[in-house]
Amino acid sequence: MLKRGTVWLLVGAIALGGGVLLLESQRGKSQATGEAADSLQSDSPQSDTMQGEGEILFPFAEEDVESLTIKRPEGDIAFTKSADGTWQMASPTAAPAEAGAIAFLLSQLTSRSTHTLSVEQSTLADFGLTNPTGTIALVANGNPYELKVGNADFTGNQRYVEATDTPTAETAKNSSEAEPGNSVKIHVVSDNIDNAVNRPTPEWLAPNEATPDRQPEAVQPEEAPSNTNTPNSPAESPGTD
């Protein structure tokens, strides 16, 4: 028969062993969860970056924008705002612009990003920002700004963009010749920005709301009947004295 002390030693050993097994089991689950999370984002360039809260892309309101130039693979288009607030396409043709398309683009430019990322300037190509799908150059309150639209993120529902003010040829050169260690802030925004930029050119034009009435064609006067006899007309009788 076991002594009481021996029984308590056995109970303690069993309890200790169970605690160790439970601890190892929880540690294994935590490690598996971390590995799964790393696996989901292994294809995303965000994995080696620092993430921050979303921010307003530019320090202006929609009504402050005075001109827009959109550079796209299919061709550049430019718009200017008239004194009465209406938008006109200036290039590739001069015509009234579609107000809804302009308003949608301006709403994207003045929205808050989902979050920001601090990345090395030499890695901008990983985000599609050295060869963007579209670039918006604009003037607001007399100041120039630029937005580059890059690749979609791993979800497919958001885009990487880079917002800069007073862009110059020198800054563009420095971006292309970036050295490792130089960091730059980029934003993650809704994929609506790509839809706003890369719409077909005809959709940027206002529909023809008023076309001049077509003038009726002039009625040509009917020709007078000929006095010459036809083969079926009766022969004239000779005159009498």
JSON list of C-alpha atoms in Angstrom, two decimals:
[
{"chain": "A", "resi": 1, "resn": "MET", "atom": "CA", "xyz": [0.00, 0.00, 0.00]},
{"chain": "A", "resi": 2, "resn": "LEU", "atom": "CA", "xyz": [1.38, 3.43, -1.03]},
{"chain": "A", "resi": 3, "resn": "LYS", "atom": "CA", "xyz": [2.13, 5.91, 1.64]},
{"chain": "A", "resi": 4, "resn": "ARG", "atom": "CA", "xyz": [0.25, 9.20, 1.71]},
{"chain": "A", "resi": 5, "resn": "GLY", "atom": "CA", "xyz": [3.42, 11.16, 0.87]},
{"chain": "A", "resi": 6, "resn": "THR", "atom": "CA", "xyz": [4.08, 8.99, -2.15]},
{"chain": "A", "resi": 7, "resn": "VAL", "atom": "CA", "xyz": [0.53, 9.54, -3.41]},
{"chain": "A", "resi": 8, "resn": "TRP", "atom": "CA", "xyz": [0.91, 13.28, -3.19]},
{"chain": "A", "resi": 9, "resn": "LEU", "atom": "CA", "xyz": [4.19, 13.09, -5.06]},
{"chain": "A", "resi": 10, "resn": "LEU", "atom": "CA", "xyz": [2.49, 11.14, -7.86]},
{"chain": "A", "resi": 11, "resn": "VAL", "atom": "CA", "xyz": [-0.39, 13.62, -8.01]},
{"chain": "A", "resi": 12, "resn": "GLY", "atom": "CA", "xyz": [2.06, 16.53, -8.19]},
{"chain": "A", "resi": 13, "resn": "ALA", "atom": "CA", "xyz": [4.05, 14.86, -10.95]},
{"chain": "A", "resi": 14, "resn": "ILE", "atom": "CA", "xyz": [0.93, 14.20, -13.00]},
{"chain": "A", "resi": 15, "resn": "ALA", "atom": "CA", "xyz": [-0.25, 17.81, -12.56]},
{"chain": "A", "resi": 16, "resn": "LEU", "atom": "CA", "xyz": [3.17, 19.16, -13.52]},
{"chain": "A", "resi": 17, "resn": "GLY", "atom": "CA", "xyz": [3.30, 16.97, -16.60]},
{"chain": "A", "resi": 18, "resn": "GLY", "atom": "CA", "xyz": [-0.17, 18.11, -17.66]},
{"chain": "A", "resi": 19, "resn": "GLY", "atom": "CA", "xyz": [0.80, 21.75, -17.25]},
{"chain": "A", "resi": 20, "resn": "VAL", "atom": "CA", "xyz": [3.89, 21.28, -19.38]},
{"chain": "A", "resi": 21, "resn": "LEU", "atom": "CA", "xyz": [1.85, 19.58, -22.13]},
{"chain": "A", "resi": 22, "resn": "LEU", "atom": "CA", "xyz": [-0.73, 22.40, -22.07]},
{"chain": "A", "resi": 23, "resn": "LEU", "atom": "CA", "xyz": [1.96, 25.08, -22.28]},
{"chain": "A", "resi": 24, "resn": "GLU", "atom": "CA", "xyz": [3.69, 23.39, -25.22]},
{"chain": "A", "resi": 25, "resn": "SER", "atom": "CA", "xyz": [0.35, 22.95, -27.00]},
{"chain": "A", "resi": 26, "resn": "GLN", "atom": "CA", "xyz": [-0.48, 26.69, -26.68]},
{"chain": "A", "resi": 27, "resn": "ARG", "atom": "CA", "xyz": [3.02, 27.63, -27.81]},
{"chain": "A", "resi": 28, "resn": "GLY", "atom": "CA", "xyz": [2.67, 25.42, -30.88]},
{"chain": "A", "resi": 29, "resn": "LYS", "atom": "CA", "xyz": [-0.69, 27.00, -31.80]},
{"chain": "A", "resi": 30, "resn": "SER", "atom": "CA", "xyz": [0.74, 30.51, -31.43]},
{"chain": "A", "resi": 31, "resn": "GLN", "atom": "CA", "xyz": [3.70, 29.65, -33.65]},
{"chain": "A", "resi": 32, "resn": "ALA", "atom": "CA", "xyz": [1.44, 28.10, -36.30]},
{"chain": "A", "resi": 33, "resn": "THR", "atom": "CA", "xyz": [-0.78, 31.21, -36.31]},
{"chain": "A", "resi": 34, "resn": "GLY", "atom": "CA", "xyz": [2.24, 33.47, -36.78]},
{"chain": "A", "resi": 35, "resn": "GLU", "atom": "CA", "xyz": [3.58, 31.33, -39.62]},
{"chain": "A", "resi": 36, "resn": "ALA", "atom": "CA", "xyz": [0.17, 31.38, -41.33]},
{"chain": "A", "resi": 37, "resn": "ALA", "atom": "CA", "xyz": [0.03, 35.19, -41.10]},
{"chain": "A", "resi": 38, "resn": "ASP", "atom": "CA", "xyz": [3.53, 35.48, -42.51]},
{"chain": "A", "resi": 39, "resn": "SER", "atom": "CA", "xyz": [2.59, 33.13, -45.34]},
{"chain": "A", "resi": 40, "resn": "LEU", "atom": "CA", "xyz": [-0.43, 35.25, -46.31]},
{"chain": "A", "resi": 41, "resn": "GLN", "atom": "CA", "xyz": [1.69, 38.38, -46.70]},
{"chain": "A", "resi": 42, "resn": "SER", "atom": "CA", "xyz": [4.85, 36.78, -48.09]},
{"chain": "A", "resi": 43, "resn": "ASP", "atom": "CA", "xyz": [3.93, 37.91, -51.60]},
{"chain": "A", "resi": 44, "resn": "SER", "atom": "CA", "xyz": [3.24, 41.50, -50.52]},
{"chain": "A", "resi": 45, "resn": "PRO", "atom": "CA", "xyz": [5.98, 44.14, -50.51]},
{"chain": "A", "resi": 46, "resn": "GLN", "atom": "CA", "xyz": [4.44, 45.44, -47.25]},
{"chain": "A", "resi": 47, "resn": "SER", "atom": "CA", "xyz": [6.14, 42.66, -45.27]},
{"chain": "A", "resi": 48, "resn": "ASP", "atom": "CA", "xyz": [9.40, 44.64, -44.89]},
{"chain": "A", "resi": 49, "resn": "THR", "atom": "CA", "xyz": [7.89, 48.08, -44.32]},
{"chain": "A", "resi": 50, "resn": "MET", "atom": "CA", "xyz": [6.66, 50.20, -41.43]},
{"chain": "A", "resi": 51, "resn": "GLN", "atom": "CA", "xyz": [2.93, 50.87, -41.41]},
{"chain": "A", "resi": 52, "resn": "GLY", "atom": "CA", "xyz": [1.22, 54.02, -40.17]},
{"chain": "A", "resi": 53, "resn": "GLU", "atom": "CA", "xyz": [-2.28, 55.46, -39.94]},
{"chain": "A", "resi": 54, "resn": "GLY", "atom": "CA", "xyz": [-4.11, 56.79, -42.98]},
{"chain": "A", "resi": 55, "resn": "GLU", "atom": "CA", "xyz": [-3.69, 60.44, -43.94]},
{"chain": "A", "resi": 56, "resn": "ILE", "atom": "CA", "xyz": [-5.19, 63.03, -46.26]},
{"chain": "A", "resi": 57, "resn": "LEU", "atom": "CA", "xyz": [-3.27, 62.81, -49.54]},
{"chain": "A", "resi": 58, "resn": "PHE", "atom": "CA", "xyz": [-3.05, 66.55, -50.24]},
{"chain": "A", "resi": 59, "resn": "PRO", "atom": "CA", "xyz": [-3.64, 69.79, -48.27]},
{"chain": "A", "resi": 60, "resn": "PHE", "atom": "CA", "xyz": [-6.44, 71.19, -50.44]},
{"chain": "A", "resi": 61, "resn": "ALA", "atom": "CA", "xyz": [-10.17, 70.81, -51.09]},
{"chain": "A", "resi": 62, "resn": "GLU", "atom": "CA", "xyz": [-11.87, 69.78, -54.32]},
{"chain": "A", "resi": 63, "resn": "GLU", "atom": "CA", "xyz": [-12.85, 73.35, -55.19]},
{"chain": "A", "resi": 64, "resn": "ASP", "atom": "CA", "xyz": [-9.21, 74.49, -54.91]},
{"chain": "A", "resi": 65, "resn": "VAL", "atom": "CA", "xyz": [-8.05, 72.46, -57.92]},
{"chain": "A", "resi": 66, "resn": "GLU", "atom": "CA", "xyz": [-7.50, 74.61, -61.00]},
{"chain": "A", "resi": 67, "resn": "SER", "atom": "CA", "xyz": [-6.10, 72.21, -63.61]},
{"chain": "A", "resi": 68, "resn": "LEU", "atom": "CA", "xyz": [-5.46, 68.50, -64.11]},
{"chain": "A", "resi": 69, "resn": "THR", "atom": "CA", "xyz": [-3.17, 66.54, -66.42]},
{"chain": "A", "resi": 70, "resn": "ILE", "atom": "CA", "xyz": [-3.48, 62.75, -66.44]},
{"chain": "A", "resi": 71, "resn": "LYS", "atom": "CA", "xyz": [-0.60, 60.80, -67.93]},
{"chain": "A", "resi": 72, "resn": "ARG", "atom": "CA", "xyz": [-1.62, 57.31, -69.01]},
{"chain": "A", "resi": 73, "resn": "PRO", "atom": "CA", "xyz": [-0.22, 54.62, -71.31]},
{"chain": "A", "resi": 74, "resn": "GLU", "atom": "CA", "xyz": [-3.06, 55.20, -73.79]},
{"chain": "A", "resi": 75, "resn": "GLY", "atom": "CA", "xyz": [-2.37, 58.94, -73.97]},
{"chain": "A", "resi": 76, "resn": "ASP", "atom": "CA", "xyz": [-2.32, 62.08, -71.86]},
{"chain": "A", "resi": 77, "resn": "ILE", "atom": "CA", "xyz": [-5.41, 64.19, -71.22]},
{"chain": "A", "resi": 78, "resn": "ALA", "atom": "CA", "xyz": [-5.58, 67.68, -69.70]},
{"chain": "A", "resi": 79, "resn": "PHE", "atom": "CA", "xyz": [-8.36, 69.74, -68.14]},
{"chain": "A", "resi": 80, "resn": "THR", "atom": "CA", "xyz": [-8.74, 73.32, -66.97]},
{"chain": "A", "resi": 81, "resn": "LYS", "atom": "CA", "xyz": [-11.41, 74.91, -64.80]},
{"chain": "A", "resi": 82, "resn": "SER", "atom": "CA", "xyz": [-13.24, 77.92, -66.17]},
{"chain": "A", "resi": 83, "resn": "ALA", "atom": "CA", "xyz": [-14.05, 81.05, -64.18]},
{"chain": "A", "resi": 84, "resn": "ASP", "atom": "CA", "xyz": [-17.63, 79.81, -63.71]},
{"chain": "A", "resi": 85, "resn": "GLY", "atom": "CA", "xyz": [-16.38, 76.56, -62.16]},
{"chain": "A", "resi": 86, "resn": "THR", "atom": "CA", "xyz": [-17.04, 74.27, -65.12]},
{"chain": "A", "resi": 87, "resn": "TRP", "atom": "CA", "xyz": [-14.34, 71.98, -66.42]},
{"chain": "A", "resi": 88, "resn": "GLN", "atom": "CA", "xyz": [-13.09, 71.92, -69.99]},
{"chain": "A", "resi": 89, "resn": "MET", "atom": "CA", "xyz": [-10.92, 69.33, -71.71]},
{"chain": "A", "resi": 90, "resn": "ALA", "atom": "CA", "xyz": [-7.88, 71.12, -73.14]},
{"chain": "A", "resi": 91, "resn": "SER", "atom": "CA", "xyz": [-6.09, 68.13, -74.67]},
{"chain": "A", "resi": 92, "resn": "PRO", "atom": "CA", "xyz": [-6.25, 66.02, -76.83]},
{"chain": "A", "resi": 93, "resn": "THR", "atom": "CA", "xyz": [-9.30, 68.01, -77.90]},
{"chain": "A", "resi": 94, "resn": "ALA", "atom": "CA", "xyz": [-11.00, 71.18, -76.68]},
{"chain": "A", "resi": 95, "resn": "ALA", "atom": "CA", "xyz": [-14.48, 70.32, -75.43]},
{"chain": "A", "resi": 96, "resn": "PRO", "atom": "CA", "xyz": [-16.64, 70.45, -72.28]},
{"chain": "A", "resi": 97, "resn": "ALA", "atom": "CA", "xyz": [-15.61, 67.81, -69.77]},
{"chain": "A", "resi": 98, "resn": "GLU", "atom": "CA", "xyz": [-17.91, 65.28, -68.13]},
{"chain": "A", "resi": 99, "resn": "ALA", "atom": "CA", "xyz": [-18.61, 66.81, -64.71]},
{"chain": "A", "resi": 100, "resn": "GLY", "atom": "CA", "xyz": [-19.24, 63.46, -63.02]},
{"chain": "A", "resi": 101, "resn": "ALA", "atom": "CA", "xyz": [-15.88, 62.01, -64.12]},
{"chain": "A", "resi": 102, "resn": "ILE", "atom": "CA", "xyz": [-14.00, 65.09, -62.85]},
{"chain": "A", "resi": 103, "resn": "ALA", "atom": "CA", "xyz": [-15.90, 65.09, -59.55]},
{"chain": "A", "resi": 104, "resn": "PHE", "atom": "CA", "xyz": [-15.14, 61.40, -58.98]},
{"chain": "A", "resi": 105, "resn": "LEU", "atom": "CA", "xyz": [-11.43, 61.95, -59.56]},
{"chain": "A", "resi": 106, "resn": "LEU", "atom": "CA", "xyz": [-11.32, 64.98, -57.25]},
{"chain": "A", "resi": 107, "resn": "SER", "atom": "CA", "xyz": [-13.08, 63.02, -54.50]},
{"chain": "A", "resi": 108, "resn": "GLN", "atom": "CA", "xyz": [-10.35, 60.37, -54.67]},
{"chain": "A", "resi": 109, "resn": "LEU", "atom": "CA", "xyz": [-7.60, 62.99, -54.52]},
{"chain": "A", "resi": 110, "resn": "THR", "atom": "CA", "xyz": [-9.05, 64.58, -51.38]},
{"chain": "A", "resi": 111, "resn": "SER", "atom": "CA", "xyz": [-9.91, 61.35, -49.53]},
{"chain": "A", "resi": 112, "resn": "ARG", "atom": "CA", "xyz": [-8.00, 59.85, -46.61]},
{"chain": "A", "resi": 113, "resn": "SER", "atom": "CA", "xyz": [-5.77, 56.88, -47.36]},
{"chain": "A", "resi": 114, "resn": "THR", "atom": "CA", "xyz": [-6.35, 53.53, -45.64]},
{"chain": "A", "resi": 115, "resn": "HIS", "atom": "CA", "xyz": [-2.84, 53.61, -44.18]},
{"chain": "A", "resi": 116, "resn": "THR", "atom": "CA", "xyz": [0.67, 54.77, -44.99]},
{"chain": "A", "resi": 117, "resn": "LEU", "atom": "CA", "xyz": [3.89, 52.84, -45.49]},
{"chain": "A", "resi": 118, "resn": "SER", "atom": "CA", "xyz": [7.49, 53.94, -44.98]},
{"chain": "A", "resi": 119, "resn": "VAL", "atom": "CA", "xyz": [9.58, 52.12, -47.59]},
{"chain": "A", "resi": 120, "resn": "GLU", "atom": "CA", "xyz": [13.08, 52.38, -48.98]},
{"chain": "A", "resi": 121, "resn": "GLN", "atom": "CA", "xyz": [13.17, 54.54, -52.07]},
{"chain": "A", "resi": 122, "resn": "SER", "atom": "CA", "xyz": [15.06, 51.83, -53.91]},
{"chain": "A", "resi": 123, "resn": "THR", "atom": "CA", "xyz": [12.05, 49.48, -53.48]},
{"chain": "A", "resi": 124, "resn": "LEU", "atom": "CA", "xyz": [9.46, 51.72, -55.13]},
{"chain": "A", "resi": 125, "resn": "ALA", "atom": "CA", "xyz": [9.49, 49.46, -58.20]},
{"chain": "A", "resi": 126, "resn": "ASP", "atom": "CA", "xyz": [8.04, 46.68, -56.03]},
{"chain": "A", "resi": 127, "resn": "PHE", "atom": "CA", "xyz": [4.96, 48.85, -55.56]},
{"chain": "A", "resi": 128, "resn": "GLY", "atom": "CA", "xyz": [4.67, 49.82, -59.24]},
{"chain": "A", "resi": 129, "resn": "LEU", "atom": "CA", "xyz": [5.64, 53.43, -58.52]},
{"chain": "A", "resi": 130, "resn": "THR", "atom": "CA", "xyz": [8.66, 53.74, -60.82]},
{"chain": "A", "resi": 131, "resn": "ASN", "atom": "CA", "xyz": [6.49, 52.86, -63.82]},
{"chain": "A", "resi": 132, "resn": "PRO", "atom": "CA", "xyz": [3.01, 53.90, -62.63]},
{"chain": "A", "resi": 133, "resn": "THR", "atom": "CA", "xyz": [-0.25, 52.95, -64.33]},
{"chain": "A", "resi": 134, "resn": "GLY", "atom": "CA", "xyz": [-1.17, 56.63, -64.21]},
{"chain": "A", "resi": 135, "resn": "THR", "atom": "CA", "xyz": [0.23, 59.94, -63.00]},
{"chain": "A", "resi": 136, "resn": "ILE", "atom": "CA", "xyz": [-1.88, 62.97, -62.09]},
{"chain": "A", "resi": 137, "resn": "ALA", "atom": "CA", "xyz": [-0.19, 66.36, -62.24]},
{"chain": "A", "resi": 138, "resn": "LEU", "atom": "CA", "xyz": [-2.40, 69.14, -60.88]},
{"chain": "A", "resi": 139, "resn": "VAL", "atom": "CA", "xyz": [-2.42, 72.71, -59.67]},
{"chain": "A", "resi": 140, "resn": "ALA", "atom": "CA", "xyz": [-4.38, 73.73, -56.57]},
{"chain": "A", "resi": 141, "resn": "ASN", "atom": "CA", "xyz": [-4.28, 77.21, -55.03]},
{"chain": "A", "resi": 142, "resn": "GLY", "atom": "CA", "xyz": [-1.46, 78.02, -57.42]},
{"chain": "A", "resi": 143, "resn": "ASN", "atom": "CA", "xyz": [0.76, 75.15, -56.18]},
{"chain": "A", "resi": 144, "resn": "PRO", "atom": "CA", "xyz": [1.74, 72.05, -58.19]},
{"chain": "A", "resi": 145, "resn": "TYR", "atom": "CA", "xyz": [1.16, 68.51, -56.90]},
{"chain": "A", "resi": 146, "resn": "GLU", "atom": "CA", "xyz": [1.58, 65.02, -58.30]},
{"chain": "A", "resi": 147, "resn": "LEU", "atom": "CA", "xyz": [0.09, 61.60, -57.58]},
{"chain": "A", "resi": 148, "resn": "LYS", "atom": "CA", "xyz": [1.52, 58.36, -58.97]},
{"chain": "A", "resi": 149, "resn": "VAL", "atom": "CA", "xyz": [-0.78, 55.33, -59.09]},
{"chain": "A", "resi": 150, "resn": "GLY", "atom": "CA", "xyz": [1.03, 52.01, -58.64]},
{"chain": "A", "resi": 151, "resn": "ASN", "atom": "CA", "xyz": [0.14, 48.33, -58.33]},
{"chain": "A", "resi": 152, "resn": "ALA", "atom": "CA", "xyz": [-2.75, 46.75, -56.49]},
{"chain": "A", "resi": 153, "resn": "ASP", "atom": "CA", "xyz": [-1.93, 45.30, -53.07]},
{"chain": "A", "resi": 154, "resn": "PHE", "atom": "CA", "xyz": [-2.27, 41.60, -52.21]},
{"chain": "A", "resi": 155, "resn": "THR", "atom": "CA", "xyz": [-6.04, 41.98, -51.60]},
{"chain": "A", "resi": 156, "resn": "GLY", "atom": "CA", "xyz": [-6.65, 43.38, -55.09]},
{"chain": "A", "resi": 157, "resn": "ASN", "atom": "CA", "xyz": [-9.01, 46.01, -53.62]},
{"chain": "A", "resi": 158, "resn": "GLN", "atom": "CA", "xyz": [-6.45, 48.72, -52.84]},
{"chain": "A", "resi": 159, "resn": "ARG", "atom": "CA", "xyz": [-3.64, 50.55, -54.63]},
{"chain": "A", "resi": 160, "resn": "TYR", "atom": "CA", "xyz": [-0.26, 51.92, -53.70]},
{"chain": "A", "resi": 161, "resn": "VAL", "atom": "CA", "xyz": [0.13, 55.62, -54.51]},
{"chain": "A", "resi": 162, "resn": "GLU", "atom": "CA", "xyz": [2.82, 58.22, -53.96]},
{"chain": "A", "resi": 163, "resn": "ALA", "atom": "CA", "xyz": [1.74, 61.81, -53.33]},
{"chain": "A", "resi": 164, "resn": "THR", "atom": "CA", "xyz": [4.25, 64.63, -53.74]},
{"chain": "A", "resi": 165, "resn": "ASP", "atom": "CA", "xyz": [4.13, 68.42, -53.88]},
{"chain": "A", "resi": 166, "resn": "THR", "atom": "CA", "xyz": [6.13, 70.70, -56.16]},
{"chain": "A", "resi": 167, "resn": "PRO", "atom": "CA", "xyz": [7.53, 67.83, -58.27]},
{"chain": "A", "resi": 168, "resn": "THR", "atom": "CA", "xyz": [10.53, 68.79, -60.38]},
{"chain": "A", "resi": 169, "resn": "ALA", "atom": "CA", "xyz": [12.83, 67.11, -62.87]},
{"chain": "A", "resi": 170, "resn": "GLU", "atom": "CA", "xyz": [15.50, 67.01, -60.18]},
{"chain": "A", "resi": 171, "resn": "THR", "atom": "CA", "xyz": [13.29, 65.11, -57.70]},
{"chain": "A", "resi": 172, "resn": "ALA", "atom": "CA", "xyz": [12.30, 62.68, -60.43]},
{"chain": "A", "resi": 173, "resn": "LYS", "atom": "CA", "xyz": [15.97, 62.08, -61.21]},
{"chain": "A", "resi": 174, "resn": "ASN", "atom": "CA", "xyz": [16.75, 61.52, -57.55]},
{"chain": "A", "resi": 175, "resn": "SER", "atom": "CA", "xyz": [13.89, 59.02, -57.32]},
{"chain": "A", "resi": 176, "resn": "SER", "atom": "CA", "xyz": [15.23, 57.01, -60.26]},
{"chain": "A", "resi": 177, "resn": "GLU", "atom": "CA", "xyz": [18.75, 57.04, -58.80]},
{"chain": "A", "resi": 178, "resn": "ALA", "atom": "CA", "xyz": [17.73, 56.24, -55.24]},
{"chain": "A", "resi": 179, "resn": "GLU", "atom": "CA", "xyz": [20.30, 54.81, -52.87]},
{"chain": "A", "resi": 180, "resn": "PRO", "atom": "CA", "xyz": [19.52, 52.09, -50.32]},
{"chain": "A", "resi": 181, "resn": "GLY", "atom": "CA", "xyz": [18.49, 53.46, -46.92]},
{"chain": "A", "resi": 182, "resn": "ASN", "atom": "CA", "xyz": [16.52, 56.48, -48.18]},
{"chain": "A", "resi": 183, "resn": "SER", "atom": "CA", "xyz": [12.93, 56.08, -47.03]},
{"chain": "A", "resi": 184, "resn": "VAL", "atom": "CA", "xyz": [9.81, 57.56, -48.59]},
{"chain": "A", "resi": 185, "resn": "LYS", "atom": "CA", "xyz": [6.18, 57.59, -47.52]},
{"chain": "A", "resi": 186, "resn": "ILE", "atom": "CA", "xyz": [3.58, 55.97, -49.77]},
{"chain": "A", "resi": 187, "resn": "HIS", "atom": "CA", "xyz": [-0.15, 55.50, -49.26]},
{"chain": "A", "resi": 188, "resn": "VAL", "atom": "CA", "xyz": [-2.58, 52.62, -49.64]},
{"chain": "A", "resi": 189, "resn": "VAL", "atom": "CA", "xyz": [-5.92, 53.81, -51.05]},
{"chain": "A", "resi": 190, "resn": "SER", "atom": "CA", "xyz": [-9.08, 52.37, -52.55]},
{"chain": "A", "resi": 191, "resn": "ASP", "atom": "CA", "xyz": [-8.78, 50.82, -56.01]},
{"chain": "A", "resi": 192, "resn": "ASN", "atom": "CA", "xyz": [-11.29, 53.48, -57.09]},
{"chain": "A", "resi": 193, "resn": "ILE", "atom": "CA", "xyz": [-8.31, 55.71, -57.85]},
{"chain": "A", "resi": 194, "resn": "ASP", "atom": "CA", "xyz": [-7.36, 53.45, -60.76]},
{"chain": "A", "resi": 195, "resn": "ASN", "atom": "CA", "xyz": [-10.93, 53.52, -62.07]},
{"chain": "A", "resi": 196, "resn": "ALA", "atom": "CA", "xyz": [-10.94, 57.31, -61.78]},
{"chain": "A", "resi": 197, "resn": "VAL", "atom": "CA", "xyz": [-7.72, 57.70, -63.78]},
{"chain": "A", "resi": 198, "resn": "ASN", "atom": "CA", "xyz": [-7.84, 54.98, -66.41]},
{"chain": "A", "resi": 199, "resn": "ARG", "atom": "CA", "xyz": [-11.30, 55.46, -67.87]},
{"chain": "A", "resi": 200, "resn": "PRO", "atom": "CA", "xyz": [-11.64, 55.61, -71.69]},
{"chain": "A", "resi": 201, "resn": "THR", "atom": "CA", "xyz": [-11.10, 59.07, -73.16]},
{"chain": "A", "resi": 202, "resn": "PRO", "atom": "CA", "xyz": [-14.68, 59.41, -74.54]},
{"chain": "A", "resi": 203, "resn": "GLU", "atom": "CA", "xyz": [-16.01, 59.04, -70.98]},
{"chain": "A", "resi": 204, "resn": "TRP", "atom": "CA", "xyz": [-14.20, 62.25, -70.02]},
{"chain": "A", "resi": 205, "resn": "LEU", "atom": "CA", "xyz": [-16.26, 64.24, -72.53]},
{"chain": "A", "resi": 206, "resn": "ALA", "atom": "CA", "xyz": [-19.65, 65.75, -71.73]},
{"chain": "A", "resi": 207, "resn": "PRO", "atom": "CA", "xyz": [-22.50, 64.40, -73.86]},
{"chain": "A", "resi": 208, "resn": "ASN", "atom": "CA", "xyz": [-23.86, 66.73, -76.53]},
{"chain": "A", "resi": 209, "resn": "GLU", "atom": "CA", "xyz": [-26.82, 68.16, -74.68]},
{"chain": "A", "resi": 210, "resn": "ALA", "atom": "CA", "xyz": [-27.87, 70.58, -77.41]},
{"chain": "A", "resi": 211, "resn": "THR", "atom": "CA", "xyz": [-27.40, 70.10, -81.12]},
{"chain": "A", "resi": 212, "resn": "PRO", "atom": "CA", "xyz": [-28.55, 72.71, -83.62]},
{"chain": "A", "resi": 213, "resn": "ASP", "atom": "CA", "xyz": [-31.82, 71.95, -85.34]},
{"chain": "A", "resi": 214, "resn": "ARG", "atom": "CA", "xyz": [-31.34, 70.67, -88.81]},
{"chain": "A", "resi": 215, "resn": "GLN", "atom": "CA", "xyz": [-32.44, 73.21, -91.37]},
{"chain": "A", "resi": 216, "resn": "PRO", "atom": "CA", "xyz": [-34.98, 71.90, -93.88]},
{"chain": "A", "resi": 217, "resn": "GLU", "atom": "CA", "xyz": [-33.58, 71.42, -97.29]},
{"chain": "A", "resi": 218, "resn": "ALA", "atom": "CA", "xyz": [-34.62, 73.99, -99.87]},
{"chain": "A", "resi": 219, "resn": "VAL", "atom": "CA", "xyz": [-37.42, 72.81, -102.11]},
{"chain": "A", "resi": 220, "resn": "GLN", "atom": "CA", "xyz": [-36.35, 72.79, -105.70]},
{"chain": "A", "resi": 221, "resn": "PRO", "atom": "CA", "xyz": [-38.93, 74.38, -108.05]},
{"chain": "A", "resi": 222, "resn": "GLU", "atom": "CA", "xyz": [-40.61, 71.97, -110.37]},
{"chain": "A", "resi": 223, "resn": "GLU", "atom": "CA", "xyz": [-39.65, 72.21, -114.01]},
{"chain": "A", "resi": 224, "resn": "ALA", "atom": "CA", "xyz": [-42.28, 73.73, -116.29]},
{"chain": "A", "resi": 225, "resn": "PRO", "atom": "CA", "xyz": [-43.86, 71.24, -118.67]},
{"chain": "A", "resi": 226, "resn": "SER", "atom": "CA", "xyz": [-42.26, 71.19, -122.10]},
{"chain": "A", "resi": 227, "resn": "ASN", "atom": "CA", "xyz": [-44.17, 72.60, -125.10]},
{"chain": "A", "resi": 228, "resn": "THR", "atom": "CA", "xyz": [-42.72, 70.05, -127.45]},
{"chain": "A", "resi": 229, "resn": "ASN", "atom": "CA", "xyz": [-45.05, 67.36, -128.70]},
{"chain": "A", "resi": 230, "resn": "THR", "atom": "CA", "xyz": [-44.61, 63.88, -127.47]},
{"chain": "A", "resi": 231, "resn": "PRO", "atom": "CA", "xyz": [-45.15, 60.85, -129.68]},
{"chain": "A", "resi": 232, "resn": "ASN", "atom": "CA", "xyz": [-48.53, 60.26, -128.02]},
{"chain": "A", "resi": 233, "resn": "SER", "atom": "CA", "xyz": [-49.74, 63.89, -128.29]},
{"chain": "A", "resi": 234, "resn": "PRO", "atom": "CA", "xyz": [-52.32, 64.60, -131.05]},
{"chain": "A", "resi": 235, "resn": "ALA", "atom": "CA", "xyz": [-51.01, 66.32, -134.18]},
{"chain": "A", "resi": 236, "resn": "GLU", "atom": "CA", "xyz": [-51.88, 69.99, -134.54]},
{"chain": "A", "resi": 237, "resn": "SER", "atom": "CA", "xyz": [-54.32, 70.78, -137.32]},
{"chain": "A", "resi": 238, "resn": "PRO", "atom": "CA", "xyz": [-53.09, 73.13, -139.95]},
{"chain": "A", "resi": 239, "resn": "GLY", "atom": "CA", "xyz": [-54.27, 76.66, -139.60]},
{"chain": "A", "resi": 240, "resn": "THR", "atom": "CA", "xyz": [-56.87, 78.11, -142.06]},
{"chain": "A", "resi": 241, "resn": "ASP", "atom": "CA", "xyz": [-56.92, 81.49, -143.63]}
]
